[in-house]
mmCIF file of C-alpha atoms and ligand atoms in Angstrom:
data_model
loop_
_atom_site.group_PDB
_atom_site.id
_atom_site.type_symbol
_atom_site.label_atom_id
_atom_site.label_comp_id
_atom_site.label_asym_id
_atom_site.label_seq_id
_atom_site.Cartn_x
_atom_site.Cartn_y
_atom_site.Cartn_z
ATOM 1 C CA UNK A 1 8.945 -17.875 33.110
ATOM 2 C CA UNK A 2 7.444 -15.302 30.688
ATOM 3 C CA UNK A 3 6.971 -15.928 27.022
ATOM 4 C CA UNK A 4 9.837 -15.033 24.892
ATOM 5 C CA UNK A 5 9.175 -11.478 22.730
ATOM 6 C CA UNK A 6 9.019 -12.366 18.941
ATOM 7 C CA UNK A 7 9.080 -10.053 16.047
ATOM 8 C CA UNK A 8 10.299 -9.756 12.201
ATOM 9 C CA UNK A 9 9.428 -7.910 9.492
ATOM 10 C CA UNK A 10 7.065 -9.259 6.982
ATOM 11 C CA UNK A 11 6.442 -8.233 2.942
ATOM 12 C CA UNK A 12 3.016 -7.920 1.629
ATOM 13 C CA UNK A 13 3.651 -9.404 -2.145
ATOM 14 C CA UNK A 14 1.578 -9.547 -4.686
ATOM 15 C CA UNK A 15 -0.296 -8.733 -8.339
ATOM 16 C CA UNK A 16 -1.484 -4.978 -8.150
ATOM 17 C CA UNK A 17 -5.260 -5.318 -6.799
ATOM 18 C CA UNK A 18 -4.915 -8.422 -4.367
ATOM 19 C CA UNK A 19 -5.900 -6.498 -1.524
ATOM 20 C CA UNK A 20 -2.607 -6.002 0.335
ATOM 21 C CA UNK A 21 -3.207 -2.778 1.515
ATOM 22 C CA UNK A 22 -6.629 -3.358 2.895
ATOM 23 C CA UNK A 23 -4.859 -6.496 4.533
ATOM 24 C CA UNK A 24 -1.901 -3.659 6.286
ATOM 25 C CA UNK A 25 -4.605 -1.111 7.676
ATOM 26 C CA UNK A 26 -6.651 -4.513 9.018
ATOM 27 C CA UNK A 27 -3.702 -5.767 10.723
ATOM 28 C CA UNK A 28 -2.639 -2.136 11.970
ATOM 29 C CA UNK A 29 -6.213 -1.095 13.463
ATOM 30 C CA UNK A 30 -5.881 2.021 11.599
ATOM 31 C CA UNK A 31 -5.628 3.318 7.470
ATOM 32 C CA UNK A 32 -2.131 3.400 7.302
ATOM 33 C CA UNK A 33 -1.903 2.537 3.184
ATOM 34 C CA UNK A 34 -4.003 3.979 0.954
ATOM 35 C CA UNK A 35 -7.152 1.355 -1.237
ATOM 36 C CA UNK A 36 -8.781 1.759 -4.112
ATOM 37 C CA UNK A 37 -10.971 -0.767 -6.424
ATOM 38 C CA UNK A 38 -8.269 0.656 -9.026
ATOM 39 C CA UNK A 39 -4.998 -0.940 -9.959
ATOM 40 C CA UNK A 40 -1.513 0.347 -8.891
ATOM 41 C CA UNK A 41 -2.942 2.501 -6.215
ATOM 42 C CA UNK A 42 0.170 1.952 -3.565
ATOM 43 C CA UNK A 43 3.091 3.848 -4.812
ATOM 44 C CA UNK A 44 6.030 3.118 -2.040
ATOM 45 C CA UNK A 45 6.961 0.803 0.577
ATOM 46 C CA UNK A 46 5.612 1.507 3.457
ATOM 47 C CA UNK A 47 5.131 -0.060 6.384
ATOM 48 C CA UNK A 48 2.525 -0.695 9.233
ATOM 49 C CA UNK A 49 3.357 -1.633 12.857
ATOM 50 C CA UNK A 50 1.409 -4.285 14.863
ATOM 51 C CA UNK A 51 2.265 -4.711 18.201
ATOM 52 C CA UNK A 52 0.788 -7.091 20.992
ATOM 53 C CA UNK A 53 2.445 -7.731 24.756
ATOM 54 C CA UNK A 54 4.360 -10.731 23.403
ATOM 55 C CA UNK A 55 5.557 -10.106 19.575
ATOM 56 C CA UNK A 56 5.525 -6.882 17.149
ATOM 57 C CA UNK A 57 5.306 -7.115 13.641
ATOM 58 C CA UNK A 58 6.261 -4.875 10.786
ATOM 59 C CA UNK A 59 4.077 -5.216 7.585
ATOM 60 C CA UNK A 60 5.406 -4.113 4.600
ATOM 61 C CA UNK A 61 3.321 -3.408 1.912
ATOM 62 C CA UNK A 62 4.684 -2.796 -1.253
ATOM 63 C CA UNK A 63 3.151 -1.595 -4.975
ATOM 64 C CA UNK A 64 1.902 -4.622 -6.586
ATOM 65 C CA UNK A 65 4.197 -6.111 -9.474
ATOM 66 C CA UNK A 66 3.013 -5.878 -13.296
ATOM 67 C CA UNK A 67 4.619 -5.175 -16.275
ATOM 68 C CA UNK A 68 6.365 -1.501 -16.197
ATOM 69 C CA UNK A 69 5.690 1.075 -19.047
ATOM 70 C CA UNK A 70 7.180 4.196 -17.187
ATOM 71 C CA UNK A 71 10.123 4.843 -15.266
ATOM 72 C CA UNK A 72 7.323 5.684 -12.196
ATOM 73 C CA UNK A 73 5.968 1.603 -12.967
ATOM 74 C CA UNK A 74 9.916 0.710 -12.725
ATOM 75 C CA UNK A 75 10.558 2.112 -9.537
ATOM 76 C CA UNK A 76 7.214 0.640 -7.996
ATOM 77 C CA UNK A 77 8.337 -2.491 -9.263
ATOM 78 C CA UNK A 78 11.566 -2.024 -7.355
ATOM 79 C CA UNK A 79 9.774 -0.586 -4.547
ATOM 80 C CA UNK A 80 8.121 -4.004 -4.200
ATOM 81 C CA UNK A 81 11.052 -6.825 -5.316
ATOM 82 C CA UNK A 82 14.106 -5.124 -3.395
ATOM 83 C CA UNK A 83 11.841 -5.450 0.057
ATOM 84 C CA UNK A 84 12.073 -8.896 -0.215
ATOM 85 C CA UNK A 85 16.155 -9.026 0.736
ATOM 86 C CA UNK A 86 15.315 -6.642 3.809
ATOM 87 C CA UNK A 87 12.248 -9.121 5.309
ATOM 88 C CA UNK A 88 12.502 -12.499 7.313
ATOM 89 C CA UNK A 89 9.324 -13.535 5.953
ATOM 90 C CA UNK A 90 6.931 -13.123 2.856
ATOM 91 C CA UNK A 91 3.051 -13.340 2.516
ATOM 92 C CA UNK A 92 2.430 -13.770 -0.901
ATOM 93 C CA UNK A 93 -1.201 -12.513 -1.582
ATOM 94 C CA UNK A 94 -3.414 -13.707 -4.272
ATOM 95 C CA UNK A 95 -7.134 -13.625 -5.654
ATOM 96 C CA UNK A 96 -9.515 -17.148 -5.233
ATOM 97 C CA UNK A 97 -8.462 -18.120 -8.693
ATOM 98 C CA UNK A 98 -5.682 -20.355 -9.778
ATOM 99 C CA UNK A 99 -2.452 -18.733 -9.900
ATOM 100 C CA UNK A 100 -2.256 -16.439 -13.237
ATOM 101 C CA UNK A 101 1.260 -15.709 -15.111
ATOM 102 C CA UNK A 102 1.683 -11.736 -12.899
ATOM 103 C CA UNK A 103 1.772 -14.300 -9.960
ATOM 104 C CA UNK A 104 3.625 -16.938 -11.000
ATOM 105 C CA UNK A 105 6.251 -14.148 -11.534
ATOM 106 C CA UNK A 106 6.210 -12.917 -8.585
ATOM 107 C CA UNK A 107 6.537 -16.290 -7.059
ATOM 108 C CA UNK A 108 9.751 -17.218 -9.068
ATOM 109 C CA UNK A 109 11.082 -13.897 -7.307
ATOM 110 C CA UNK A 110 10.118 -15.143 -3.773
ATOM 111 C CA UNK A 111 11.710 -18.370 -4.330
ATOM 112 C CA UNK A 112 14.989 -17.245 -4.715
ATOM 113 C CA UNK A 113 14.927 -15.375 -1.722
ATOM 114 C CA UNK A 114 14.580 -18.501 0.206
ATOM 115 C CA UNK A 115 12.669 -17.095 3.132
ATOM 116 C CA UNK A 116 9.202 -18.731 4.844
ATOM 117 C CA UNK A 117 6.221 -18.081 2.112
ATOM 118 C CA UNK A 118 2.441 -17.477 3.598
ATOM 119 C CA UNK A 119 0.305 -17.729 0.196
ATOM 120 C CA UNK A 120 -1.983 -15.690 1.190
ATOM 121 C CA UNK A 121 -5.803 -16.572 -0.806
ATOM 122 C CA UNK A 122 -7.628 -12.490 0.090
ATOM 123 C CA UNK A 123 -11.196 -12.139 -0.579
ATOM 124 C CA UNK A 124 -12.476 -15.617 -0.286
ATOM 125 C CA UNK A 125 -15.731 -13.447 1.209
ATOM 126 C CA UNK A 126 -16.162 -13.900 -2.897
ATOM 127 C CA UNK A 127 -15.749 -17.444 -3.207
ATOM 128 C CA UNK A 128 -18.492 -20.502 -2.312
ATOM 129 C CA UNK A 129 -16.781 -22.343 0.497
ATOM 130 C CA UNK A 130 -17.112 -25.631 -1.510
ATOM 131 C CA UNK A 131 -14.205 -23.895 -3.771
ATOM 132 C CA UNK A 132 -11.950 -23.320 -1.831
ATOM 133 C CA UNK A 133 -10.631 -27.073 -0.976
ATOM 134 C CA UNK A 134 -9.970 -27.697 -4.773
ATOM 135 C CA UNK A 135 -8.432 -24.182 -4.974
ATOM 136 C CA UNK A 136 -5.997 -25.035 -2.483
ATOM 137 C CA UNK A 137 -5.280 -28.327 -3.770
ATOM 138 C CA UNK A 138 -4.185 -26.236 -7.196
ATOM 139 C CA UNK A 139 -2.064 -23.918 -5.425
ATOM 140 C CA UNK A 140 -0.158 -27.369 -3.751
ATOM 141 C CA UNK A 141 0.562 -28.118 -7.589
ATOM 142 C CA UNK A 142 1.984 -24.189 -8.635
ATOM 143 C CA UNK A 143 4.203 -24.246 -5.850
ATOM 144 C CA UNK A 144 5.634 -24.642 -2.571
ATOM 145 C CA UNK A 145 3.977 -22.882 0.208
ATOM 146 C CA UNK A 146 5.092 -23.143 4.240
ATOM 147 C CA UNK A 147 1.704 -21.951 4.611
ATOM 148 C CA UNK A 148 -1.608 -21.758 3.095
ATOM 149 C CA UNK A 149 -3.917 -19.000 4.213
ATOM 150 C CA UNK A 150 -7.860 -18.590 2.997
ATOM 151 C CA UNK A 151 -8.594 -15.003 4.332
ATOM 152 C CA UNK A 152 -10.351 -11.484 4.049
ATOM 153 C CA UNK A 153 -8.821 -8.486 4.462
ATOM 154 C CA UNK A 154 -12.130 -6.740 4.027
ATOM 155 C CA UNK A 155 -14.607 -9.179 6.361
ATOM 156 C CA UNK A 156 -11.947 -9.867 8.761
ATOM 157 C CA UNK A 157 -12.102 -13.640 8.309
ATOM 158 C CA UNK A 158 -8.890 -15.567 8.813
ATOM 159 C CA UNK A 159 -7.085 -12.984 10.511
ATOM 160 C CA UNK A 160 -6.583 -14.010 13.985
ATOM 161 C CA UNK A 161 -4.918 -17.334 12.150
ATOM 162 C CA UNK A 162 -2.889 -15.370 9.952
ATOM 163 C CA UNK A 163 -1.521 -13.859 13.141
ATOM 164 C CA UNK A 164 -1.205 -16.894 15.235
ATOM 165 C CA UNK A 165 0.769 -18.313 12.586
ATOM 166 C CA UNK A 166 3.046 -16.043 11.991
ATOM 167 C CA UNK A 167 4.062 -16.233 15.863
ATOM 168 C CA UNK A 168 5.568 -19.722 15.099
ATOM 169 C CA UNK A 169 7.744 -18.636 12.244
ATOM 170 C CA UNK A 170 8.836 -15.190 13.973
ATOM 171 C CA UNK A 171 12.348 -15.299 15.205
ATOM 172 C CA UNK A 172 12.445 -14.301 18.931
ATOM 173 C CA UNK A 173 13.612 -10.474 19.033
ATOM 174 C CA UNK A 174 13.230 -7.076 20.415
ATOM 175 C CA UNK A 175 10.203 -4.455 20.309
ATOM 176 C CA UNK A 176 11.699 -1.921 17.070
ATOM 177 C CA UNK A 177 9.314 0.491 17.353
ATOM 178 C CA UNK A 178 6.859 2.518 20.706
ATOM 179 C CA UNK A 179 3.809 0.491 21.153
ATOM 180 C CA UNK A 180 1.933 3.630 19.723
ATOM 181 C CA UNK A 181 3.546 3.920 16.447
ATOM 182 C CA UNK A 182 1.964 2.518 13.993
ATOM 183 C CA UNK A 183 4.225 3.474 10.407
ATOM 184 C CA UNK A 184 7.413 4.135 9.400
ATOM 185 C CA UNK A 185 6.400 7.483 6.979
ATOM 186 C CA UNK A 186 6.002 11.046 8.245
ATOM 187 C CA UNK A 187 2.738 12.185 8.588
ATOM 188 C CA UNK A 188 3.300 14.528 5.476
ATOM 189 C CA UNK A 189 3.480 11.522 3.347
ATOM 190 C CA UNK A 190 0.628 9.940 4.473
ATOM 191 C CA UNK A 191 -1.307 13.198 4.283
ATOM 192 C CA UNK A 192 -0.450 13.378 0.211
ATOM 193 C CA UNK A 193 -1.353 9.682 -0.026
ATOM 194 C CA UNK A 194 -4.967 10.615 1.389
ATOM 195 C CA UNK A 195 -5.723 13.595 -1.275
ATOM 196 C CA UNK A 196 -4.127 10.873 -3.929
ATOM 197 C CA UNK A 197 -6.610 8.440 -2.623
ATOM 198 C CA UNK A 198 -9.584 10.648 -2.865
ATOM 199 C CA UNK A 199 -8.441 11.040 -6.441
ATOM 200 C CA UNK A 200 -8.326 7.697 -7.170
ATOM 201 C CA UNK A 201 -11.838 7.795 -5.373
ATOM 202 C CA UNK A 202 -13.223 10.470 -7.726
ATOM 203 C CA UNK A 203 -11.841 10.201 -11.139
ATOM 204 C CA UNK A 204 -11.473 7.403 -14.083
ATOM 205 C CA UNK A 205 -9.268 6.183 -16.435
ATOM 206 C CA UNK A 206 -5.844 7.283 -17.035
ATOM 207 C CA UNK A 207 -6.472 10.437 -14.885
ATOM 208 C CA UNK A 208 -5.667 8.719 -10.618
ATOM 209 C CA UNK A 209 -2.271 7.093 -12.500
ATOM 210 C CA UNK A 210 -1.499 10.635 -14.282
ATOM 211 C CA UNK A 211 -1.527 12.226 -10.530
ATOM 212 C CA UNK A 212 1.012 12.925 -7.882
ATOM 213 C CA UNK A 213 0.639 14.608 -4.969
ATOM 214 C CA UNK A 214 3.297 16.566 -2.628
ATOM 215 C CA UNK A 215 2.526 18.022 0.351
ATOM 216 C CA UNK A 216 4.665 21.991 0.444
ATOM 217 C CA UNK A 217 3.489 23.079 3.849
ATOM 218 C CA UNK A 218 2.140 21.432 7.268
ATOM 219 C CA UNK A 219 3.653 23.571 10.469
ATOM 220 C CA UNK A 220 1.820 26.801 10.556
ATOM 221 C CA UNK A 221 -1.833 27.038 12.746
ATOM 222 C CA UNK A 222 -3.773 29.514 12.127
ATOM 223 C CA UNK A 223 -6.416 30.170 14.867
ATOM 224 C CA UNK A 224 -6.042 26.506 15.991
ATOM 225 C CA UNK A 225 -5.823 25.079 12.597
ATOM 226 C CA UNK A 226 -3.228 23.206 10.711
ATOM 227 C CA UNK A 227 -2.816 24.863 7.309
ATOM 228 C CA UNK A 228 -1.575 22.006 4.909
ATOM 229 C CA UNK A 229 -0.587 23.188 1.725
ATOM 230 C CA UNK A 230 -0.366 20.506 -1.157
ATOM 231 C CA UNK A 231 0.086 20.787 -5.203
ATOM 232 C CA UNK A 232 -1.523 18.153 -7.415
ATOM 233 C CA UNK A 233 0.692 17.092 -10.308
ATOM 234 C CA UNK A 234 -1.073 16.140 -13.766
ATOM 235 C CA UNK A 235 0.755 15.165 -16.891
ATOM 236 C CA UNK A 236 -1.723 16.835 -19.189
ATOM 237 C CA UNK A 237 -4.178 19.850 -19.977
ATOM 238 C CA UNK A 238 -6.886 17.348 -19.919
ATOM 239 C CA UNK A 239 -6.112 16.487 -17.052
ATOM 240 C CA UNK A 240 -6.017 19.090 -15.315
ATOM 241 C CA UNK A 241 -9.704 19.900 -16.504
ATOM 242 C CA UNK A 242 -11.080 16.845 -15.102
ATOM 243 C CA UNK A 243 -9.152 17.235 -11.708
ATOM 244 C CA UNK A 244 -10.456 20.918 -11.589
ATOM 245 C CA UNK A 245 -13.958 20.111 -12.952
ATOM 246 C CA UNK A 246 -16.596 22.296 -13.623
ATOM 247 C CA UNK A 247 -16.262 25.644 -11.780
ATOM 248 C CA UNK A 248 -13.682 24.239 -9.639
ATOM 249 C CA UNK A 249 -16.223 21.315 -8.189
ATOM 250 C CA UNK A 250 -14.375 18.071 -8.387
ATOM 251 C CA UNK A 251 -11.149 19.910 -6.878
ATOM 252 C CA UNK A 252 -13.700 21.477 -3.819
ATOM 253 C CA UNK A 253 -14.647 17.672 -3.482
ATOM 254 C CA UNK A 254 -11.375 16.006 -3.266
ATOM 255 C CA UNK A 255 -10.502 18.936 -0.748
ATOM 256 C CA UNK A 256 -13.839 18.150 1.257
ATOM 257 C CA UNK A 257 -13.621 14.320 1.051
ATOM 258 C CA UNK A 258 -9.625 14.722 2.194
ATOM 259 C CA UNK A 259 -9.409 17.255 4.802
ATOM 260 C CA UNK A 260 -12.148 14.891 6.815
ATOM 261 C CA UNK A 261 -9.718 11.663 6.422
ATOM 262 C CA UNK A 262 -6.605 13.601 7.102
ATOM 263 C CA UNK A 263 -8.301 15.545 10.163
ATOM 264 C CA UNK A 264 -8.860 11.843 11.646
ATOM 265 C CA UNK A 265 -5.424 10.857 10.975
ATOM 266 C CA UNK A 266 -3.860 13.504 12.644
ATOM 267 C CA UNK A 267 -6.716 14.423 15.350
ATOM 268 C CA UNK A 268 -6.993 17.992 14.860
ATOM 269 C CA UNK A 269 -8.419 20.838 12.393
ATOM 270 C CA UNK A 270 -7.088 21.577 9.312
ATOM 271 C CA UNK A 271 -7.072 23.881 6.508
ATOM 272 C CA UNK A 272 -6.617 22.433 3.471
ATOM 273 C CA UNK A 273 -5.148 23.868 0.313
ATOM 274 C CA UNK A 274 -5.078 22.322 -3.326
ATOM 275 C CA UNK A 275 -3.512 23.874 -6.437
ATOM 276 C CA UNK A 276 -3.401 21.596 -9.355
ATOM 277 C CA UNK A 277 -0.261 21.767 -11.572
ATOM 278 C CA UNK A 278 0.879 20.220 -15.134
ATOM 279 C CA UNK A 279 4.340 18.573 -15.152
ATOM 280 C CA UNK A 280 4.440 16.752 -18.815
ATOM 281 C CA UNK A 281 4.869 13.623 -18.610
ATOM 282 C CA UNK A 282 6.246 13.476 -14.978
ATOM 283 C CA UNK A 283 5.954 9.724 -15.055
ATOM 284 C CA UNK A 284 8.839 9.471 -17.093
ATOM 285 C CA UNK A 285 10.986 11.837 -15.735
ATOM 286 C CA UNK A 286 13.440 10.755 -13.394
ATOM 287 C CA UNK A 287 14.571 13.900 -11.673
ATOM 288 C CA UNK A 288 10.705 15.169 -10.832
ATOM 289 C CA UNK A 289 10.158 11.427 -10.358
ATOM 290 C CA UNK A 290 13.020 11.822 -7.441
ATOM 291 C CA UNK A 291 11.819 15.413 -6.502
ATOM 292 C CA UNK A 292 8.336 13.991 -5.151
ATOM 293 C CA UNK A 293 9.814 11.068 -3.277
ATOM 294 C CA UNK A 294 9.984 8.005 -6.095
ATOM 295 C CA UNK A 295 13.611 7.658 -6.144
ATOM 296 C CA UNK A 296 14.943 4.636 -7.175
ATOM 297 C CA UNK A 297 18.290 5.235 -5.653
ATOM 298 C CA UNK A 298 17.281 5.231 -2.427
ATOM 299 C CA UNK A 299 15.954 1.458 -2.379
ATOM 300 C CA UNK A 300 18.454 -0.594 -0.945
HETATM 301 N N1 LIG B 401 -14.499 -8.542 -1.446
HETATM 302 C C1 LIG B 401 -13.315 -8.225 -0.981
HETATM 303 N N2 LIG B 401 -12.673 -7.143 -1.474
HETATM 304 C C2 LIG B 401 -11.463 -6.857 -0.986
HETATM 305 C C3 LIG B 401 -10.840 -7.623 0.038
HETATM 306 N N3 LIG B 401 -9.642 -7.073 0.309
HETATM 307 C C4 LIG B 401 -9.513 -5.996 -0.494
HETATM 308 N N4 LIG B 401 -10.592 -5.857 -1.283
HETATM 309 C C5 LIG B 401 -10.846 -4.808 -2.278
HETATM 310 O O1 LIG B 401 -9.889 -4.933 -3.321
HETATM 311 C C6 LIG B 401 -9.547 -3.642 -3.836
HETATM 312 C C7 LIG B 401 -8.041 -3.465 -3.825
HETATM 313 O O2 LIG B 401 -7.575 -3.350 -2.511
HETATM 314 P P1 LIG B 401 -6.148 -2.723 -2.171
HETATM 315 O O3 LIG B 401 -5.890 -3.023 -0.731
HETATM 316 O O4 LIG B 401 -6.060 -1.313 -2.615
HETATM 317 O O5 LIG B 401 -5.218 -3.647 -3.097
HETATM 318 P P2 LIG B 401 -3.619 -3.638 -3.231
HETATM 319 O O6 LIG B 401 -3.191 -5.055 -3.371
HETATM 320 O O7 LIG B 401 -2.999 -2.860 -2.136
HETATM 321 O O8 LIG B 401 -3.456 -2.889 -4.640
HETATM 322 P P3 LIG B 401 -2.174 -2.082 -5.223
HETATM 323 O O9 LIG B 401 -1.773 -1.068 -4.208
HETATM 324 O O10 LIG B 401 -2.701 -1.470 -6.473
HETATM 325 O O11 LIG B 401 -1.106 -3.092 -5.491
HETATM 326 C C8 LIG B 401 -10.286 -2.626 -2.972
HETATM 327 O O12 LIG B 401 -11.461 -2.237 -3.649
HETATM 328 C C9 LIG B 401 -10.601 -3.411 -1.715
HETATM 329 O O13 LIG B 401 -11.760 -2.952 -1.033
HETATM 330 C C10 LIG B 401 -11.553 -8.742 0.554
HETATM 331 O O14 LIG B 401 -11.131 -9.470 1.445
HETATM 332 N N5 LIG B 401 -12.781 -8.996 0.006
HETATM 333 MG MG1 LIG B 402 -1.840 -1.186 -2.179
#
């Protein structure tokens, strides 16, 4: 008799900066999600698709949770807490440090669900392995855990566990998606997400959370190249400056340092065009806010 096919989909939860989307692109084989050593750098749900002979999962990572100051924070926050009803099970990623009060938050939200909880300990590449035991013996204490999980999503440690594991819980079920694909977004989408990341790559302080990206054209080849077309939104002057740089260099980089990630992603040339625009305070306006694809409506 052959094994029986398994497969679910499973949230990525956490505090922004736990490593969940390092942990996605690990699991998919591929950068699916956008990283940065910066807070808040994942946006939207998205998801990425493993797949093996015998089960398929769907990973969904989702913004990280903290305290919202903009209507853009409120919808990421939504972005991440509404996945939770659509999931059968939840890994709930942390730091190697005792639970703080963003996670214990997020863990009171999990809870209610009532679904199987992973915690999830990322990065323990940081930690001295003679931590780690008392660690996990604090974690016992903050809360109820199906499963306890020491991995990194960087070093790769943990992984093939993580996986093994999750074959138990996984209800027995069809294939959703072609062995092949790997996310549920358009290429477009993750095209803007790779000039955002660059950003976030490039530029400090207030300036990667001030910027949006949207992608206006990506069908037309022009001696055998894709010309993608894409505006970067800033909320201020200042801004703008900084993204620009001096005679135009930081915007040349960004260009550079994107067209080589987004020529791997989609396996041909491109020709990549930036224009940087100001849209005051876009953060905090709901109908640009729904214009460039954070639209709180459409989470279920
Ligand atoms: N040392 C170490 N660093 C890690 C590990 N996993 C992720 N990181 C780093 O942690 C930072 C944050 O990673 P992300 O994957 O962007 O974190 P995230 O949880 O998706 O963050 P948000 O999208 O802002 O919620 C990056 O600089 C990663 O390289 C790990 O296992 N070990
Ligand atoms: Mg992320």
């Amino acid at each position: 008799m052959t094994e029986q096919h398994k497969s679910g989909f499973v949230a990525l939860v956490g505090r922004p900066n736990v490593g969940k989307s390092t942990l996605m692109n690990y699991l998919v084989g591929q950068k699916v999600a956008i990283t940065s050593n910066k807070p808040q750098t994942t946006r939207n749900r998205i998801s990425g698709i493993y797949t093996e002979p015998d089960m398929q999962v769907v990973f969904v990572d989702t913004p990280g949770v903290f305290k919202p100051h903009s209507e853009l924070d409120d919808y990421m926050d939504k972005a991440s807490l509404s996945t939770l009803k659509d999931v059968d099970l939840v890994l709930f990623m942390v730091e190697p440090t005792e639970l703080g009060r963003g996670d214990l938050y997020i863990y009171e939200q999990i809870k209610e669900i009532g679904l199987p909880v992973f915690l999830v300990i990322n990065k323990v590449d940081q930690v001295h392995p003679d931590k780690l035991l008392p660690l996990i013996d604090g974690y016992q204490k903050q809360g109820k855990f199906d499963e306890i999980l020491p991995i990194s999503a960087v070093k790769g440690i943990g992984i093939a566990d993580l996986l093994q594991t999750l074959k138990r819980y996984l209800p027995e079920g069809p294939q959703y998606y072609g062995s092949d694909e790997i996310t549920d977004r358009p290429e477009y989408f993750v095209v803007a997400e790779l000039i955002r990341e660059q950003i976030l790559h490039l530029t400090n302080q207030e300036v990667p959370h001030a910027a949006a990206v949207s992608v206006e054209q990506m069908n037309q080849r022009i001696n055998g190249k894709l010309q993608i077309h894409a505006t970067i939104y800033v909320e201020r002057s200042g801004q703008k400056g900084i993204i620009l740089g001096k005679g135009g260099q930081m915007l040349k980089q960004i260009g550079i340092n994107s067209r080589k990630e987004i020529e791997a992603l989609l396996g041909e040339k491109v020709n990549l065009r930036l224009w940087v625009k100001l849209q005051r305070n876009w953060r905090s306006d709901r109908a640009f806010l729904k214009s460039i694809g954070y639209d709180k409506k459409e989470l279920s």
